[in-house]
Tab-separated table of C-alpha atoms in Angstrom:
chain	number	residue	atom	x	y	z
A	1	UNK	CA	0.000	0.000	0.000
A	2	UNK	CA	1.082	3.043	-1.246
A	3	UNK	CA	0.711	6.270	1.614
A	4	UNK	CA	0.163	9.730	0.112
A	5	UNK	CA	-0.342	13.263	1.164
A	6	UNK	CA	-2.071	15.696	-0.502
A	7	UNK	CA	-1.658	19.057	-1.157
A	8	UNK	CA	-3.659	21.594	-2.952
A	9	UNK	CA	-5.234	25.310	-1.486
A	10	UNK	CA	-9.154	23.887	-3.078
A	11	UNK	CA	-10.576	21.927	-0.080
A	12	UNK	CA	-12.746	20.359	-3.560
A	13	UNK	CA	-9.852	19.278	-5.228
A	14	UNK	CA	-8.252	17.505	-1.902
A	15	UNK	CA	-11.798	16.063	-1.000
A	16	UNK	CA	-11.813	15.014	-4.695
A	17	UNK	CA	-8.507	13.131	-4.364
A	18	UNK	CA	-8.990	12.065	-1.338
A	19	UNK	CA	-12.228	9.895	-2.098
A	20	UNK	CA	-10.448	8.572	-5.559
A	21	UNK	CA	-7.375	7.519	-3.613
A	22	UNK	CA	-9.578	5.990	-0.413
A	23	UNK	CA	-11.757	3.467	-2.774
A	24	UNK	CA	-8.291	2.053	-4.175
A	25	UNK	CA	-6.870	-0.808	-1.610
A	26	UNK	CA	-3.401	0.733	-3.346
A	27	UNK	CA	-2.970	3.855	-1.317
A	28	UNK	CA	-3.896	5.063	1.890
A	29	UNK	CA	-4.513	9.036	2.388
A	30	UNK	CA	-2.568	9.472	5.450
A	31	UNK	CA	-3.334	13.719	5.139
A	32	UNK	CA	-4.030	16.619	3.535
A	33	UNK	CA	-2.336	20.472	3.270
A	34	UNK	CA	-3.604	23.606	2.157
A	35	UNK	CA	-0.486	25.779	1.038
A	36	UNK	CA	3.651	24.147	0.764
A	37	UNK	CA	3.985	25.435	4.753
A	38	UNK	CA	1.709	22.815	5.814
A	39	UNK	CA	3.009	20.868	3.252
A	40	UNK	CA	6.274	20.548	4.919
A	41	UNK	CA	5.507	20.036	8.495
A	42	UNK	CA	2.467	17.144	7.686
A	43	UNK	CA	5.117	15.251	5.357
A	44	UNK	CA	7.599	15.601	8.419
A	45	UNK	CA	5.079	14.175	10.969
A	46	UNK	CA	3.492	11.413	8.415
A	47	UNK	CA	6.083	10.448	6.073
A	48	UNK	CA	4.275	9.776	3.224
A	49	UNK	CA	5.289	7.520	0.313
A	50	UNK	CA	4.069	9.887	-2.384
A	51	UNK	CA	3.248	14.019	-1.897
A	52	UNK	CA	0.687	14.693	-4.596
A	53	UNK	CA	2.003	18.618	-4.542
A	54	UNK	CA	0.225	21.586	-5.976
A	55	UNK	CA	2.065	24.720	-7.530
A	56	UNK	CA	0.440	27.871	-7.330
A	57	UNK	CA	-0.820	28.261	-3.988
A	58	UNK	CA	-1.550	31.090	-1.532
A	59	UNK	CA	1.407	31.349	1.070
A	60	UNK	CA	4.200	28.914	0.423
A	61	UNK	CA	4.041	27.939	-3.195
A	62	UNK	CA	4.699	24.494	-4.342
A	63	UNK	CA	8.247	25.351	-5.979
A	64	UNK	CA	9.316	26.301	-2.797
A	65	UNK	CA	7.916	23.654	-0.647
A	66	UNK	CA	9.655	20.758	-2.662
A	67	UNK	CA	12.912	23.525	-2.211
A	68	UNK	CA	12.522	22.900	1.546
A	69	UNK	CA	11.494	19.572	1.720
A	70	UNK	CA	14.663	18.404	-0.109
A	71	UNK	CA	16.910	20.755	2.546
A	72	UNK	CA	15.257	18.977	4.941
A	73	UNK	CA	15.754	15.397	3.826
A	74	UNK	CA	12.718	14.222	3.684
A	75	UNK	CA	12.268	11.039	1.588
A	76	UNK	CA	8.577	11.287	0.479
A	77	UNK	CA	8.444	11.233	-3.774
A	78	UNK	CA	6.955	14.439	-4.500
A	79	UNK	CA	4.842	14.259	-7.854
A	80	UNK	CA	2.859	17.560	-8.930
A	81	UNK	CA	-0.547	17.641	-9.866
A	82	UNK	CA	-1.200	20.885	-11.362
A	83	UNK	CA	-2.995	23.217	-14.090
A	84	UNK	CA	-0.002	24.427	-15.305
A	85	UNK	CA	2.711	23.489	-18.083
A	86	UNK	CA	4.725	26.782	-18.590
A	87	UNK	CA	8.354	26.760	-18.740
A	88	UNK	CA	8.390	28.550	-15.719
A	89	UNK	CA	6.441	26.442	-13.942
A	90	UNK	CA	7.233	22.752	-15.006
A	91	UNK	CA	11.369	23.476	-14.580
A	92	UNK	CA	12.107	25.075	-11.789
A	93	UNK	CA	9.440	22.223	-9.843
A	94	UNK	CA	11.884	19.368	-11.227
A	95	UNK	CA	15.151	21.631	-10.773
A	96	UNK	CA	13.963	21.757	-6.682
A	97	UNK	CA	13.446	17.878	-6.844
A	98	UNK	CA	10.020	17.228	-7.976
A	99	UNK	CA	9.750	13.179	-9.169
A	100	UNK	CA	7.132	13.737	-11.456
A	101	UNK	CA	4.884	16.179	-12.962
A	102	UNK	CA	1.299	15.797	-13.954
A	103	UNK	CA	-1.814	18.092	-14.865
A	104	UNK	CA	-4.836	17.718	-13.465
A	105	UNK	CA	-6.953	16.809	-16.482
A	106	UNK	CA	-5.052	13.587	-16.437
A	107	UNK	CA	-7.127	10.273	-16.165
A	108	UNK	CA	-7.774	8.334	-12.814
A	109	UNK	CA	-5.928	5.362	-14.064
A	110	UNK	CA	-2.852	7.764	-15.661
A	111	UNK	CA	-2.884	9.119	-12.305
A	112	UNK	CA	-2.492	5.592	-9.982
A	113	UNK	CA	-0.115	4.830	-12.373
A	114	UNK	CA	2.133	8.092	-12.032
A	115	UNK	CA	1.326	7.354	-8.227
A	116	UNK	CA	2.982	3.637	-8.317
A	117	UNK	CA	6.455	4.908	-10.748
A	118	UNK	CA	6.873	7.811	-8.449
A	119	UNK	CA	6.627	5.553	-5.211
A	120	UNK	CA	9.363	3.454	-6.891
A	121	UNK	CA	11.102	6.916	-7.404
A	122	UNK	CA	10.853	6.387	-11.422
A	123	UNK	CA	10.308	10.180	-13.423
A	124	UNK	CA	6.437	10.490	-14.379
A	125	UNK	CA	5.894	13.308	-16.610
A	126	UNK	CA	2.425	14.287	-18.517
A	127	UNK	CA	2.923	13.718	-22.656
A	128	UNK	CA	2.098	17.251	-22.704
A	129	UNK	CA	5.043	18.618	-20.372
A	130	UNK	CA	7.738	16.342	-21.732
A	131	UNK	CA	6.793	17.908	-25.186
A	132	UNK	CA	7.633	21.070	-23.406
A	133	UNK	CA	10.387	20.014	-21.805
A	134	UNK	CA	11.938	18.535	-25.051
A	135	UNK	CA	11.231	21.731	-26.875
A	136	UNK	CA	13.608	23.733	-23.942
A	137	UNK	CA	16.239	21.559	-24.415
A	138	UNK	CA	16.525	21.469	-28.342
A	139	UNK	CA	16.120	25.491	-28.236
A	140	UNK	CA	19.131	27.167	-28.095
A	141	UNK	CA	20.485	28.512	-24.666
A	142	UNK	CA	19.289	32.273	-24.299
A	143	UNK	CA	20.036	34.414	-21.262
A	144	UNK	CA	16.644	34.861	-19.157
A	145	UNK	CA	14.887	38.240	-19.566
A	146	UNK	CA	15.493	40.978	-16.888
A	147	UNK	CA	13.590	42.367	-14.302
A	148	UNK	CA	13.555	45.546	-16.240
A	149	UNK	CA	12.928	43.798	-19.291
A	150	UNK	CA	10.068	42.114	-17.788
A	151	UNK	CA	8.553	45.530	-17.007
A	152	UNK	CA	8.898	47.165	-20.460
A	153	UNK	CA	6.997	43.821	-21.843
A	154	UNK	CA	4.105	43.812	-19.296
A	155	UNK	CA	3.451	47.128	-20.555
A	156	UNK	CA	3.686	46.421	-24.757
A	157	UNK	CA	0.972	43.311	-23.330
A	158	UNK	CA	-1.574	46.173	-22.629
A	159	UNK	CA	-1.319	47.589	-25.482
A	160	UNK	CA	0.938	51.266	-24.323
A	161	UNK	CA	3.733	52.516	-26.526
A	162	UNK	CA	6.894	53.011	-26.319
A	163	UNK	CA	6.895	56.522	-24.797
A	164	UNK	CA	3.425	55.316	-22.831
A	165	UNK	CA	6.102	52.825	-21.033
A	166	UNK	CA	8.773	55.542	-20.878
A	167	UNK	CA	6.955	57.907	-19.276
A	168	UNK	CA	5.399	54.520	-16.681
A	169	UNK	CA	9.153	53.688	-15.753
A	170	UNK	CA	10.676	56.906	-15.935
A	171	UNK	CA	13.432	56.129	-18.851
A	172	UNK	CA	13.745	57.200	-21.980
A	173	UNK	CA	12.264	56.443	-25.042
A	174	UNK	CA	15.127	55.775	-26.827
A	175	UNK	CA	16.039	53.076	-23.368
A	176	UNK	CA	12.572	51.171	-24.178
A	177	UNK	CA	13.496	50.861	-27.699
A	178	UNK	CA	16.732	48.984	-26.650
A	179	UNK	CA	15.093	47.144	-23.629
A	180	UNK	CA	12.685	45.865	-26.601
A	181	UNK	CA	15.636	44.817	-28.760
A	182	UNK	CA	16.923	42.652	-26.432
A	183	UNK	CA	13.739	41.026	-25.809
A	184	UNK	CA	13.448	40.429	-28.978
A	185	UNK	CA	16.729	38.850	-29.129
A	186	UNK	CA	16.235	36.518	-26.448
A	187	UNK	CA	13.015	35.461	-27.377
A	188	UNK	CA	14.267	34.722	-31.067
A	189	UNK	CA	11.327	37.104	-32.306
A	190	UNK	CA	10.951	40.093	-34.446
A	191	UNK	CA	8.440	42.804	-33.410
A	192	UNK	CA	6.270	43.532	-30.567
A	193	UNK	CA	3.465	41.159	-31.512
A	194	UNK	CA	4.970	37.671	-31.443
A	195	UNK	CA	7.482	38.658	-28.463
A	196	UNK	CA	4.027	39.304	-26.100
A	197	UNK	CA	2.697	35.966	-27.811
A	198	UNK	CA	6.141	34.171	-26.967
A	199	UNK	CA	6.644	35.449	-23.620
A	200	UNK	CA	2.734	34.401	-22.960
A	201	UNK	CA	3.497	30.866	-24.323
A	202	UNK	CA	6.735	30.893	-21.999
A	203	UNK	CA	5.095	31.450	-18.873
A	204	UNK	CA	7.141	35.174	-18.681
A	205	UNK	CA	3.951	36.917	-18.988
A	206	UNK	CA	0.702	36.114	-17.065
A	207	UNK	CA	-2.913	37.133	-18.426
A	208	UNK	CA	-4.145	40.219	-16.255
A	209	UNK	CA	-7.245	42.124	-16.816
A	210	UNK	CA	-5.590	44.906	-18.224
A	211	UNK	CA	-3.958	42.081	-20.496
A	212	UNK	CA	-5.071	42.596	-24.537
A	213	UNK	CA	-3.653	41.565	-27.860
A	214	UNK	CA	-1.817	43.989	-29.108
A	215	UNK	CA	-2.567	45.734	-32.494
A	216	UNK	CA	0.550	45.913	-34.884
């Protein structure tokens, strides 16, 4: 028998998991946590086979709840079950120690399975994040974008202009135009348009309400 811990901030979800796990004579629930602080001091208490980790959750996040967990020693699997599949999620989970990475619109069978292989400590990965992950390592290295960088881009995603985001971040026009050029380099692009679409699809960029297309 297989013991897991789950961890998600939707009481539904963990109630969810909880039941589908229970009816299975393979796995026994031994508890649940709502954010990666509780996350860490349940699997230190119940020393669970398997920690069926969240990412994005109020408080400690996920990322940095397998960070600590792996400081700590602790020799629970951890496999995420998640919504998300962006570069910026899916690698730095596995770079802090994650054993496997799944989304949440997998099947209940797909899931036990993961389960079992990550118990055994073998890598489980979704088809649709180990497409991603092949397409990071067969793209050529680039140098990640800057904080400043980050800034200028947020603001060509809603749609201001150059001297809009000059005027937003007190620098020059002229500064945004080069802040844009290296974007554009590092995100192999070549205008404004498919560098917001790319750094969207890269997980560098997050939809806000203020978030629209932008007309070029």
């Amino acid at each position: 028998m297989i013991s897991l811990l789950i961890v998600d901030d939707h009481p539904v979800v963990r109630d969810g998991l909880r039941g589908m796990f229970s009816a299975d004579p393979r796995f026994e629930v031994l508890g649940e946590a709502a954010d990666g602080t509780e996350a860490v001091t349940a699997a230190e208490q119940l020393h669970p086979d398997v920690i069926l980790m969240d990412l994005r959750m109020p408080g400690t996040d996920g990322v940095t709840a397998i960070k600590e967990l792996t400081r700590r020693g602790v020799q629970s699997r951890v496999l995420v079950l998640t919504t998300y599949d962006t570069d910026s999620d899916v690698i730095p989970a596995i770079e802090a120690g994650a054993t496997g990475y799944l989304l949440k619109d997998a099947r209940k069978e797909e899931l036990f399975h993961a389960v079992e292989a990550a118990a055994q400590g073998q890598a489980v990965l979704s088809p649709a994040v180990a497409t991603r992950l092949m397409g990071q390592l067969r793209r050529p290295a680039t140098e990640p974008l800057s904080q400043r960088e980050l800034e200028v881009l947020q603001l060509i995603a809603q749609g201001r202009t150059n001297r809009d985001a000059a005027k937003q971040l007190f620098i020059s026009e002229a500064t945004v135009k080069t802040h844009l050029q290296h974007v554009y380099a590092k995100l192999d692009v070549s205008d404004r348009a498919a560098a917001v679409a790319t750094a969207f699809s890269r997980g560098y960029l997050t939809p806000t309400p203020n978030t629209h297309r932008h007309q070029s």
